Tab-separated table of C-alpha atoms in Angstrom:
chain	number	residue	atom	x	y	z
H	1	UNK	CA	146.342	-100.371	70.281
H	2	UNK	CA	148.134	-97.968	72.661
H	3	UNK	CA	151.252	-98.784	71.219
H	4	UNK	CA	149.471	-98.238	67.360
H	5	UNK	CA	148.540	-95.055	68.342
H	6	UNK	CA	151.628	-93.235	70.057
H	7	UNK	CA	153.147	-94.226	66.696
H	8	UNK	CA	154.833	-91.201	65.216
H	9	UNK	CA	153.925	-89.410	62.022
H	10	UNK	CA	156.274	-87.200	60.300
H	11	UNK	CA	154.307	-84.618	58.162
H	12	UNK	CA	156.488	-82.180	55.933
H	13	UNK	CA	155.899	-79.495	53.935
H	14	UNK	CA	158.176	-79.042	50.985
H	15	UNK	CA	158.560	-75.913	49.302
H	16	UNK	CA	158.803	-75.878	45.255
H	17	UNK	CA	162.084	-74.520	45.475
H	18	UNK	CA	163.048	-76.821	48.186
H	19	UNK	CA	165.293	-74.622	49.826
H	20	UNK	CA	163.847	-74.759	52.755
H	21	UNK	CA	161.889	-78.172	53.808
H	22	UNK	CA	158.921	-77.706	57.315
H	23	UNK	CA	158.252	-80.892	58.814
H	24	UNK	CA	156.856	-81.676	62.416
H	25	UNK	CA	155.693	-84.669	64.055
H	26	UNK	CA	152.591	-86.480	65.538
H	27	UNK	CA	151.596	-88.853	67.112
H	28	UNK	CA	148.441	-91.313	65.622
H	29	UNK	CA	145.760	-90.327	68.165
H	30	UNK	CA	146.753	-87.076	67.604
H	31	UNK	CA	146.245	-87.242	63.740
H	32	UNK	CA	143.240	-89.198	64.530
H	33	UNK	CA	141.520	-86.643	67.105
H	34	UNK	CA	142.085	-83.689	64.649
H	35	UNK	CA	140.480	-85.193	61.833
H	36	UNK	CA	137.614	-86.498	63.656
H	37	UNK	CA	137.679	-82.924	64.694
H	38	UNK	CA	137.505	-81.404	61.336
H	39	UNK	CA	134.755	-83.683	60.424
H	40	UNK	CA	132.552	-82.528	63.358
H	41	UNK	CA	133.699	-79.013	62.198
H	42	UNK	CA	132.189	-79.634	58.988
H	43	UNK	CA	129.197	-81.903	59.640
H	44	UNK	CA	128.364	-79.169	62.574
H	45	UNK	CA	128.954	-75.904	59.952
H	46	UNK	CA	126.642	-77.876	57.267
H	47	UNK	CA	123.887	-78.232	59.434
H	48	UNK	CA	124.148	-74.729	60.933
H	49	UNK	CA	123.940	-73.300	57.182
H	50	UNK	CA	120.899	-75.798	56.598
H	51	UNK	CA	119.773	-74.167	59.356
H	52	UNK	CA	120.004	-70.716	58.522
H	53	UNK	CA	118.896	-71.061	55.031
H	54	UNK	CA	115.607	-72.606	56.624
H	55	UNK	CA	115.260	-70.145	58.910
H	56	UNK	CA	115.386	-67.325	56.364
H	57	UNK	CA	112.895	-69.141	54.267
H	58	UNK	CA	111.210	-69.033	57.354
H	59	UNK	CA	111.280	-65.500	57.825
H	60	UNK	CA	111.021	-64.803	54.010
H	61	UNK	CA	107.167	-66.701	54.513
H	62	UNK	CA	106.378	-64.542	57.955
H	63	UNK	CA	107.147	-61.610	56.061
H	64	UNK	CA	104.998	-62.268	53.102
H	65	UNK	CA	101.942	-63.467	55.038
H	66	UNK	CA	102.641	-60.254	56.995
H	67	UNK	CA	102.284	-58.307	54.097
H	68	UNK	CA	99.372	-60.528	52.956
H	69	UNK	CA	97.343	-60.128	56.382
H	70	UNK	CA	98.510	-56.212	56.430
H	71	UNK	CA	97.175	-55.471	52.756
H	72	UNK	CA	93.997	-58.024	54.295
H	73	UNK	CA	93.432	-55.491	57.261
H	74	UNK	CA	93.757	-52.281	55.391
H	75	UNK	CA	90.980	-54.072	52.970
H	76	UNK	CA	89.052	-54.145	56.172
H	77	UNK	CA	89.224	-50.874	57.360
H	78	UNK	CA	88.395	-49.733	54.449
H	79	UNK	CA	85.733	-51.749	54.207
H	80	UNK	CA	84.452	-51.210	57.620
H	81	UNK	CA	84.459	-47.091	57.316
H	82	UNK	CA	82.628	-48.069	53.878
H	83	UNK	CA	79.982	-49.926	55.868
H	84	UNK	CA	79.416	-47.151	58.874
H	85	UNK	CA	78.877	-44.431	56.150
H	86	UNK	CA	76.375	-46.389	54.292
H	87	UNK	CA	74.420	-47.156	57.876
H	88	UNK	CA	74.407	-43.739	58.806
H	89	UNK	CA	73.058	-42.691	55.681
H	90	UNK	CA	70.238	-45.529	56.478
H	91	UNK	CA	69.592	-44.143	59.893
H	92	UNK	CA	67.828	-41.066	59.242
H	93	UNK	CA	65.527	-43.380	56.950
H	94	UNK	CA	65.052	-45.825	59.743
H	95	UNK	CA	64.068	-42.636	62.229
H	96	UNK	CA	61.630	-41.522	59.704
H	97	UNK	CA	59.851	-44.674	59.608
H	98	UNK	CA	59.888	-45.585	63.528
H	99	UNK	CA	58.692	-41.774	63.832
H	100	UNK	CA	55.622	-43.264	61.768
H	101	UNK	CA	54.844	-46.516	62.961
H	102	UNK	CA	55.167	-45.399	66.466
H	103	UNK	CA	54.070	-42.092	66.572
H	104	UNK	CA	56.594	-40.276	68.568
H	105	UNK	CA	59.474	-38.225	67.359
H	106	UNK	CA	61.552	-39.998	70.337
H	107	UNK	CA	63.870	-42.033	68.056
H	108	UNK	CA	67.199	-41.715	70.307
H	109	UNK	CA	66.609	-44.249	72.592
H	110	UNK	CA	65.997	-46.592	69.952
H	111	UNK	CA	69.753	-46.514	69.464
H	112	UNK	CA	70.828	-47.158	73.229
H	113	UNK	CA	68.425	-49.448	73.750
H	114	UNK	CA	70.350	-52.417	72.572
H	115	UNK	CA	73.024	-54.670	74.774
H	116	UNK	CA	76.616	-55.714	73.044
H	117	UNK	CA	76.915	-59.213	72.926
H	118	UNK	CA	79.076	-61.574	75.630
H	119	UNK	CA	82.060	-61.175	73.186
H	120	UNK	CA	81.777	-57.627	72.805
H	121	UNK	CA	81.491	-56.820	76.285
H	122	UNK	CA	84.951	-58.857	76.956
H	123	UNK	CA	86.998	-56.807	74.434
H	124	UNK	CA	85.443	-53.339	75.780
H	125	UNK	CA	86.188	-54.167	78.907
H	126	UNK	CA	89.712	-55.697	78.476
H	127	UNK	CA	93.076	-54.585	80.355
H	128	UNK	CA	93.877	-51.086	79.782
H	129	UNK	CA	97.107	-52.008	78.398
H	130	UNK	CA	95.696	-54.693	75.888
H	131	UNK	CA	92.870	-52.074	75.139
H	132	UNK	CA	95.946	-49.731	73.630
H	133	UNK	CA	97.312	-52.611	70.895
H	134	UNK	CA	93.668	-53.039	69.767
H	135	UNK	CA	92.579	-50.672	66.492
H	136	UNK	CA	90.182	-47.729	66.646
H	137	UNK	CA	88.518	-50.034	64.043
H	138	UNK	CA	87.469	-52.457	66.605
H	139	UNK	CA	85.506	-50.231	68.528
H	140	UNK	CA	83.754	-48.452	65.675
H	141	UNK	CA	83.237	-52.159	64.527
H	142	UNK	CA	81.301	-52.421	68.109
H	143	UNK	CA	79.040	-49.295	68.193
H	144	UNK	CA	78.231	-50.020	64.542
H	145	UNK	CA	77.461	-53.745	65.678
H	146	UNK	CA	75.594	-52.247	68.881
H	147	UNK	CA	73.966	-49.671	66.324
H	148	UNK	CA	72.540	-52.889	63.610
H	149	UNK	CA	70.877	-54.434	66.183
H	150	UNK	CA	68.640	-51.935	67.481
H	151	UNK	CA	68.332	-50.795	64.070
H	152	UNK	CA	66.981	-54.711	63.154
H	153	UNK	CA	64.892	-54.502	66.803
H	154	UNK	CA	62.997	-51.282	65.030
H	155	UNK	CA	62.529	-53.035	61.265
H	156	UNK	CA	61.368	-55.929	63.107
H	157	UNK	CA	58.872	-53.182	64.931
H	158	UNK	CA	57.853	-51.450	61.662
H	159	UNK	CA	57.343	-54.853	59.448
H	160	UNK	CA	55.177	-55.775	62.604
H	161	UNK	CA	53.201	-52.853	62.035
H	162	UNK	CA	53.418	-52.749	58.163
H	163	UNK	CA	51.760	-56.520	58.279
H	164	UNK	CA	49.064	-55.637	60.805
H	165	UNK	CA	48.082	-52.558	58.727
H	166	UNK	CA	48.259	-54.981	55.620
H	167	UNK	CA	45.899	-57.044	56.854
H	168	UNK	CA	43.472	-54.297	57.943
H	169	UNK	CA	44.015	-52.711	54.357
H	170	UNK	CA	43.340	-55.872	52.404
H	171	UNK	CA	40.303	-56.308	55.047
H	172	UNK	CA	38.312	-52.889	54.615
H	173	UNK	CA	37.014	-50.929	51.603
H	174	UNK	CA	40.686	-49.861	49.856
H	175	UNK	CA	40.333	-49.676	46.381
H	176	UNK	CA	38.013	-48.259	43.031
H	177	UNK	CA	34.735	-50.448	42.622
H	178	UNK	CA	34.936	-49.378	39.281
H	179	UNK	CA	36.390	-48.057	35.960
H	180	UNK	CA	34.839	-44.687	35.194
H	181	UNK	CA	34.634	-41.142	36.002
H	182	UNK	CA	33.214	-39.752	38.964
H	183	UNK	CA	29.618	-37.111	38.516
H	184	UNK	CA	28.879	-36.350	41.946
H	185	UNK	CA	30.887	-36.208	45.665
H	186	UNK	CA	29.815	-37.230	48.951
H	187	UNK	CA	28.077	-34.792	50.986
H	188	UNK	CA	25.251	-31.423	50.294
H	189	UNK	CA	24.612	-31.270	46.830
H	190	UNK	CA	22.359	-29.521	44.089
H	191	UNK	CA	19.830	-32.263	43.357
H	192	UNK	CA	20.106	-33.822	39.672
H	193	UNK	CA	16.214	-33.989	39.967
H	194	UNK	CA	15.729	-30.308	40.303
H	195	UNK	CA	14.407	-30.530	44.183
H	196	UNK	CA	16.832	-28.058	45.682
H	197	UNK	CA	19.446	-29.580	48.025
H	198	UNK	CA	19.984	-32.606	49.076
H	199	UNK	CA	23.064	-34.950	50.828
H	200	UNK	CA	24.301	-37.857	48.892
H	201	UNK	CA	25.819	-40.135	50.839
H	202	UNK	CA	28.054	-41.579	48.484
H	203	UNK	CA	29.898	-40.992	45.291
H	204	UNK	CA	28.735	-41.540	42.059
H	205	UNK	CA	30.542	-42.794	39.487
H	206	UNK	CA	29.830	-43.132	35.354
H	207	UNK	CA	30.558	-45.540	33.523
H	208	UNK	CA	28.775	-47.240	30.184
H	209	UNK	CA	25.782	-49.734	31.134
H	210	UNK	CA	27.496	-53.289	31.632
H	211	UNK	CA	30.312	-52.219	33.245
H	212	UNK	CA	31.327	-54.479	36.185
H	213	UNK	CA	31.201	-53.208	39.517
H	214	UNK	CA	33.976	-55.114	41.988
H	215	UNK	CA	34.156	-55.892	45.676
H	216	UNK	CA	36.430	-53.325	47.283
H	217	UNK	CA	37.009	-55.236	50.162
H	218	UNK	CA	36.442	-59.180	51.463
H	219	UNK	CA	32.974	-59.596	52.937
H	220	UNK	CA	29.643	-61.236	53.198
H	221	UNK	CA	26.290	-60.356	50.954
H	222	UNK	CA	23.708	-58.753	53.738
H	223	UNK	CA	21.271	-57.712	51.110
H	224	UNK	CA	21.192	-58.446	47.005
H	225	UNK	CA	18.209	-56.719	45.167
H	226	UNK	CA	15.708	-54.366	44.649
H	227	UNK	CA	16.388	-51.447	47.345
H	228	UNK	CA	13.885	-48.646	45.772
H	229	UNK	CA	15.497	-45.551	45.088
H	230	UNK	CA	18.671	-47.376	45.077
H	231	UNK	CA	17.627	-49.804	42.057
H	232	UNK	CA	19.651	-53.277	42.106
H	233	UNK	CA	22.090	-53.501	45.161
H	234	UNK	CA	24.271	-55.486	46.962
H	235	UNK	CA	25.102	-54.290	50.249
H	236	UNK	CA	28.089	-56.149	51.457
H	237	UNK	CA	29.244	-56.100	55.108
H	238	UNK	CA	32.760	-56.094	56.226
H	239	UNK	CA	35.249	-56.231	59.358
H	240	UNK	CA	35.660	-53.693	61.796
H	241	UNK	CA	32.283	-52.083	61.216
H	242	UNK	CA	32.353	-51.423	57.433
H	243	UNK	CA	29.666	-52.115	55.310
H	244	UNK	CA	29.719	-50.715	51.628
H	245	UNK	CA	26.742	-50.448	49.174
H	246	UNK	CA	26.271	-50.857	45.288
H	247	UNK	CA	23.350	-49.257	43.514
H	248	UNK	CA	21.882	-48.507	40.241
H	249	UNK	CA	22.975	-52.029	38.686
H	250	UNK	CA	21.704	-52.959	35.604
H	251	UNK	CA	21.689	-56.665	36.869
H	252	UNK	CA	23.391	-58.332	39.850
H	253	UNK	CA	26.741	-61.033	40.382
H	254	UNK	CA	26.066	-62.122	43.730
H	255	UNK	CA	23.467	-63.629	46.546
H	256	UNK	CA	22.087	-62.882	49.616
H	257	UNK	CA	24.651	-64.642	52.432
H	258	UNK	CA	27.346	-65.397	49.810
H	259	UNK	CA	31.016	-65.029	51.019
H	260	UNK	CA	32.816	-61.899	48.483
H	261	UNK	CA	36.147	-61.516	48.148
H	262	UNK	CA	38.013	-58.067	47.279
H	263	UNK	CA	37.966	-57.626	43.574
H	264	UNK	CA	34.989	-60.066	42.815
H	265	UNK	CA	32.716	-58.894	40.509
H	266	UNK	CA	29.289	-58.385	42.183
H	267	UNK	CA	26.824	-56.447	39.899
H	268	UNK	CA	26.847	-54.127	36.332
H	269	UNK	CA	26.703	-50.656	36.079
H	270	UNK	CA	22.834	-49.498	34.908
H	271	UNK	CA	20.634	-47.097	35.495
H	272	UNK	CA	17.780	-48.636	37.265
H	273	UNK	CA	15.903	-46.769	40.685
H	274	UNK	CA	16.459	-42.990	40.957
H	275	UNK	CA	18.714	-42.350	38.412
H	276	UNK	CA	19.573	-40.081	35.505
H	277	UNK	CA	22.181	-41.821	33.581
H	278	UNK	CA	24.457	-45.133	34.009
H	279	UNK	CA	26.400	-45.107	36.880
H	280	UNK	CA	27.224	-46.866	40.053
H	281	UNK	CA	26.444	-45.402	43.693
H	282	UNK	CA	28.982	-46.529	46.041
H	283	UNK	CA	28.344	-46.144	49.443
H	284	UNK	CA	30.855	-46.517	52.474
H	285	UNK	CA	29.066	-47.129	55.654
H	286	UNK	CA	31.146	-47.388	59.396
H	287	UNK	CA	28.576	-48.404	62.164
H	288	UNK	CA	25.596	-47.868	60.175
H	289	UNK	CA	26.563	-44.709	59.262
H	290	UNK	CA	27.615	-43.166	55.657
H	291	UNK	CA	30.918	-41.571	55.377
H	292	UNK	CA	33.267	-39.735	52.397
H	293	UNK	CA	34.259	-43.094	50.006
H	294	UNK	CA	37.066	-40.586	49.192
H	295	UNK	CA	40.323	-41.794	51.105
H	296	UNK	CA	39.234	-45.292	50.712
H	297	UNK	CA	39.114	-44.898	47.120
H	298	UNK	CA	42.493	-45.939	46.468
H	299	UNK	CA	45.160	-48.369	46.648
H	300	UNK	CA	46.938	-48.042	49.998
């Protein structure tokens, strides 16, 4: 093998004009080395274009998605400067209606009343340094997040109070017992019998003979009947004190001790006791005592 390889190999070079001929030699192992050489040289250069080409498809992708996530962020911002100018045109509203609910014309500690959560605490109180690479974004983001929450904390306060007076609403005398016009106000009047002055303690209101008279709020029958100067009745008593009355009907809808709810129909407008026309005498009564059917006279 050793004696193979220290074999000499004459290489020449001849020139077409073959004036002048270049030869040299080498040895086997020699030849041998330097092709095996070149073929590393090659296989190596290959790979390191392979390479390269990979990498800069590499880079080519990075750079897109870049652009992608960049376009993505200014979508954001956008977005997010969109969504703090819509809240604070909410906020005033939100003031308005805590001022109402609760009475007080405090609102501003309604808005530093709420804690950040776990997550937002870490980034606001992050490394100086690290605070620097984060967008201005980030922390509007924060007091806008800070800012929802005690704004949801106050609906959550006014719905609570919005159901309550809901239910107190559907509960007492709220609406129009019934369809007509109204002849006479609550309080001193001229008498309709010619008697000088007297106070009527509840509003009268026309309507043709037959016309049905409704519950204006949920209740139980105390009285049904004949109640004198009243004519027909029903005198239905409510929560919280109330108690409302229903005179002059031509005929009654309802029974002593029955259950009424709002809206039921409990009598017909007639002209029966002291009376000078059709009409239907509705009285409001709060611990025995009449008061102005006025406010309650509509749907709140």
């Amino acid at each position: 093998m050793l004696h193979w390889g220290h074999e000499k190999m004459t290489v020449m070079f001849i020139p077409h004009n073959e004036k002048k001929i270049f030869n040299f030699q080498i040895s086997k192992f020699t030849f041998l080395f330097f092709l095996v050489m070149f073929g590393v040289i090659i296989a190596t250069s290959a790979f390191a274009v392979r390479k390269n080409q990979a990498v800069r498809q590499e880079e080519e992708e990075f750079l897109l998605k870049y652009k992608t996530k960049q376009a993505q962020i200014i979508q954001i911002q956008r977005l997010s400067l969109s969504i703090i100018d819509i809240f604070n045109d909410i906020k005033p509203k939100i003031e308005e209606l805590y001022t109402l609910t609760a009475g007080t014309k405090e609102v501003d500690s309604i808005w530093n009343s709420v804690d950040l959560p776990d997550q937002s605490k870490n980034t606001a109180s992050a490394d100086p340094a690290a605070m620097k690479q984060i967008p201005e974004e980030i922390y509007e983001l924060q007091q806008l997040q800070s800012e929802m929450l005690a704004a949801s904390n106050t609906i959550r306060t006014i719905k609570n109070f919005v159901n309550i007076r809901n239910k107190v609403v559907s509960e007492t005398p709220s609406t129009i017992p019934v369809n007509g016009h109204i002849t006479s106000l609550f309080g001193w009047r001229r008498s309709p019998f010619g008697f000088g002055k007297d106070f009527h303690t509840g509003i009268d209101i026309a309507a043709p003979e037959g016309t049905p008279i409704r519950a204006t709020a949920p209740g139980i029958v105390e009285m049904a009947g004949w109640g004198g100067g009243y004519g027909n009745m029903v005198r239905i008593k409510h929560k919280y004190g109330y108690e409302t009355i229903y005179a002059h009907c031509v005929r009654l809808n309802a029974s002593q001790g029955a259950e009424i709810q709002k809206g039921q129909v409990v009598g017909y407008v007639g002209a029966t006791g002291s009376s000078t026309g059709n009409h239907c005498h509705y009285e409001i009564r709060l611990g025995n005592v009449p008061i102005d059917p006025s406010p309650y006279m509509r749907e709140l």
